[in-house]
Amino acid sequence: MMKYFSVRNRSILKELVRADFKIRYQGSVLGYAWSVLRPLLLFSILYVIFVYIIPLGKGVPHYPVYLLTGVILWNFFSESTIQGLTAVVARGDLIRKIKLPKYLLVFSSTISALINLFFGLVVLLVFALINGVTPSVEWLLLIPLILELVSLSVGISLLLSSLFVKFRDISYIWEVVLQIGFYASAIIFPLSSVPVHLRQWFFLNPVSQVIQDSRYVLATHTSVTMWNTVDAIRFIIPFAMIAAIAIIGGFVFKKRSRTFAEDI
Amino acid sequence: MTEVAIEVKNIHKEFVLLQNKSTTLKQAVVNIVKKNHKTIYKVLDGVNFEINKGDFFGIIGRNGCGKSTLLKLIAGVYEPTAGNIYVHGGLTPFIELGVGFNPELSGRDNVYLNGAMLGFTRKQMTEMYDEIVAFAEIEPFMDQKLKNYSSGMQVRLAFSIAIKAENDILMFDEVLAVGDANFQEKCIKQFQRLKREGKTIVLVTHSMDTVEQFCNRVLLLNSGKVDFIGKPEDAVRRYNELNLIN
């Protein structure tokens, strides 16, 4: 583990993330303020639509918080995997010219997405307080939940980015998968509105488990979570999936990264 | 006894060129079914040599002889098909100047970015920063975006970072001819300084003048094989002969 985060690797990672962050708001008048403004504007739109126009979450306590928790976590997942997917190919210029640990490129895209998630979370927590949610120590459970989601994103990004070097179709396929995933993660409708016998199927998707648990922690204890839907044995499924994806992703990436410089 | 800086042992490098380079899943499937013929392109074919500590080592050869591939192998960008390369000491390769430069960032940010790619921490770069900027002669422009630089300024900045990068072994690919006469003069002085300080320098070039002026040993590559290795005068003569034959 030490090897992966040597002084040199850490400084490369820091500079990559820093450059990415600087470029993102390059040339905009409000600059870094957009990191907070973006989630704020997104929240406002969703709030108006799903609270006043299509009240999908009637009866769910703190539904706006419930909705937005799902949205920012989903956005993190989709942003980090989309950026992660192209992380290697996009930096072909580096890979062809210097020896560098290629996984740093994937890590840097995940960290960039994580920074956005952080700003989103800050806005969300303020929003939750305004909405009347009582702050509690339980909120700290968000940290392991986010780490779980990060592991999944990194695993997927490693796998997809290394395959993307040779198979450019991957990006279109992943776009479709994300579309399906958006509905399969019950982002905009509460899982409690889904027929009981169908609910368990949502938890074949690790993202749902993370989101439903986060909603339980942050918005309402009425959130349908995996551990109150399925039995203990099936409860292992999302964790096993994440571990499997991370191991396969890491393995495939390691194997393929040896010829990235020639293949890009 | 002379110490060895780089050992290149029986290096082979092949590139696989698919007739239809498969970039989509469909083609990949078609290739499996059709048994698409692969063309194997041998770039280096059993290259052996050693570079000693303190050498100013030139690598010459005609276009397509495998010079750049060899450099990328030593730099660790490519992995050899067969053979081994041992590098003793810290190596900073310059396959290209200004790796990682981003036109949207300021000159200052790019110095740090490029520095990180070369293996320096932010702290080390801060120590070298003033010297780099002074050498490049572009102090007033450091907060401007790189895209507003002239190409000459960009190259000067990149070269200045390279020349200030302190490491045991430095490798350059065809990067001497940058800037105006005045700047070139400065660069040559820096090379002479590095040579005096006993750094090991590996230089890939097409300029026979440079070879004769700086190098003490020269490797001539021809079609992926070592054609000659030894004194610069002899290497240059042999190189000219090769050019006449073909």
CSV table of C-alpha atoms in Angstrom, one decimal, chain A residues 7-8 11-16 18-20 22-23 26-27 91 93-100 102 164-170 173 258-259 261-264, chain B residues 13-16 18 21-26 28 72 75-79 93 95-96 99-102 104-106 109 112-113 116-122 145:
chain,number,residue,atom,x,y,z
A,7,VAL,CA,5.8,10.9,-2.2
A,8,ARG,CA,6.2,11.1,-6.0
A,11,SER,CA,2.5,14.9,-5.7
A,12,ILE,CA,1.4,13.7,-9.2
A,13,LEU,CA,-2.0,13.0,-7.8
A,14,LYS,CA,-2.3,16.4,-6.1
A,15,GLU,CA,-1.2,18.3,-9.2
A,16,LEU,CA,-3.6,16.3,-11.5
A,18,ARG,CA,-5.5,20.7,-8.7
A,19,ALA,CA,-5.1,21.2,-12.5
A,20,ASP,CA,-8.5,19.6,-13.1
A,22,LYS,CA,-8.6,25.0,-11.8
A,23,ILE,CA,-9.6,24.2,-15.4
A,26,GLN,CA,-11.6,28.5,-15.9
A,27,GLY,CA,-12.9,31.7,-17.5
A,91,ARG,CA,-4.3,11.5,-20.8
A,93,ASP,CA,-0.3,12.4,-23.9
A,94,LEU,CA,1.2,11.6,-20.5
A,95,ILE,CA,1.2,7.9,-20.9
A,96,ARG,CA,3.1,7.9,-24.1
A,97,LYS,CA,5.8,10.3,-22.8
A,98,ILE,CA,6.6,9.4,-19.2
A,99,LYS,CA,6.6,6.4,-16.9
A,100,LEU,CA,3.8,7.0,-14.5
A,102,LYS,CA,-1.5,4.8,-14.6
A,164,PHE,CA,-11.9,1.7,-23.2
A,165,VAL,CA,-8.4,1.9,-24.6
A,166,LYS,CA,-9.2,-0.9,-27.0
A,167,PHE,CA,-12.9,-0.9,-27.2
A,168,ARG,CA,-14.4,2.5,-27.7
A,169,ASP,CA,-18.0,1.2,-27.6
A,170,ILE,CA,-17.7,1.0,-23.9
A,173,ILE,CA,-22.7,1.0,-23.4
A,258,ARG,CA,1.5,-2.5,-19.4
A,259,THR,CA,0.6,-1.8,-23.1
A,261,ALA,CA,1.5,3.4,-24.1
A,262,GLU,CA,1.3,1.4,-27.3
A,263,ASP,CA,-2.4,0.9,-27.6
A,264,ILE,CA,-3.7,4.4,-27.2
B,13,LYS,CA,10.7,-4.9,-29.0
B,14,GLU,CA,7.8,-5.9,-31.3
B,15,PHE,CA,4.7,-4.0,-32.0
B,16,VAL,CA,1.6,-6.0,-33.0
B,18,LEU,CA,-3.6,-5.8,-36.5
B,21,LYS,CA,-6.8,-2.4,-35.5
B,22,SER,CA,-9.8,-3.5,-33.4
B,23,THR,CA,-11.3,-0.6,-31.7
B,24,THR,CA,-14.8,-1.8,-31.4
B,25,LEU,CA,-16.3,-4.9,-29.8
B,26,LYS,CA,-17.8,-5.9,-33.2
B,28,ALA,CA,-12.9,-7.8,-31.9
B,72,LYS,CA,11.0,5.0,-24.4
B,75,ALA,CA,12.4,5.5,-19.7
B,76,GLY,CA,10.0,2.7,-18.8
B,77,VAL,CA,7.2,4.0,-21.1
B,78,TYR,CA,7.2,0.8,-23.0
B,79,GLU,CA,7.9,-2.7,-21.8
B,93,PRO,CA,13.7,11.3,-19.3
B,95,ILE,CA,10.9,12.1,-24.5
B,96,GLU,CA,9.2,15.4,-25.1
B,99,VAL,CA,4.9,16.8,-20.5
B,100,GLY,CA,1.5,17.5,-19.0
B,101,PHE,CA,1.5,21.2,-20.1
B,102,ASN,CA,-2.0,22.5,-20.2
B,104,GLU,CA,-5.6,26.7,-20.1
B,105,LEU,CA,-3.4,27.0,-17.0
B,106,SER,CA,-0.9,29.8,-16.2
B,109,ASP,CA,0.8,26.3,-12.6
B,112,TYR,CA,4.4,22.8,-11.0
B,113,LEU,CA,2.4,20.4,-13.1
B,116,ALA,CA,5.3,16.7,-10.6
B,117,MET,CA,5.3,14.6,-13.8
B,118,LEU,CA,9.1,14.6,-13.7
B,119,GLY,CA,9.0,13.4,-10.1
B,120,PHE,CA,9.4,16.6,-8.1
B,121,THR,CA,7.3,17.6,-5.1
B,122,ARG,CA,5.7,21.0,-4.9
B,145,LYS,CA,-2.2,31.4,-19.5
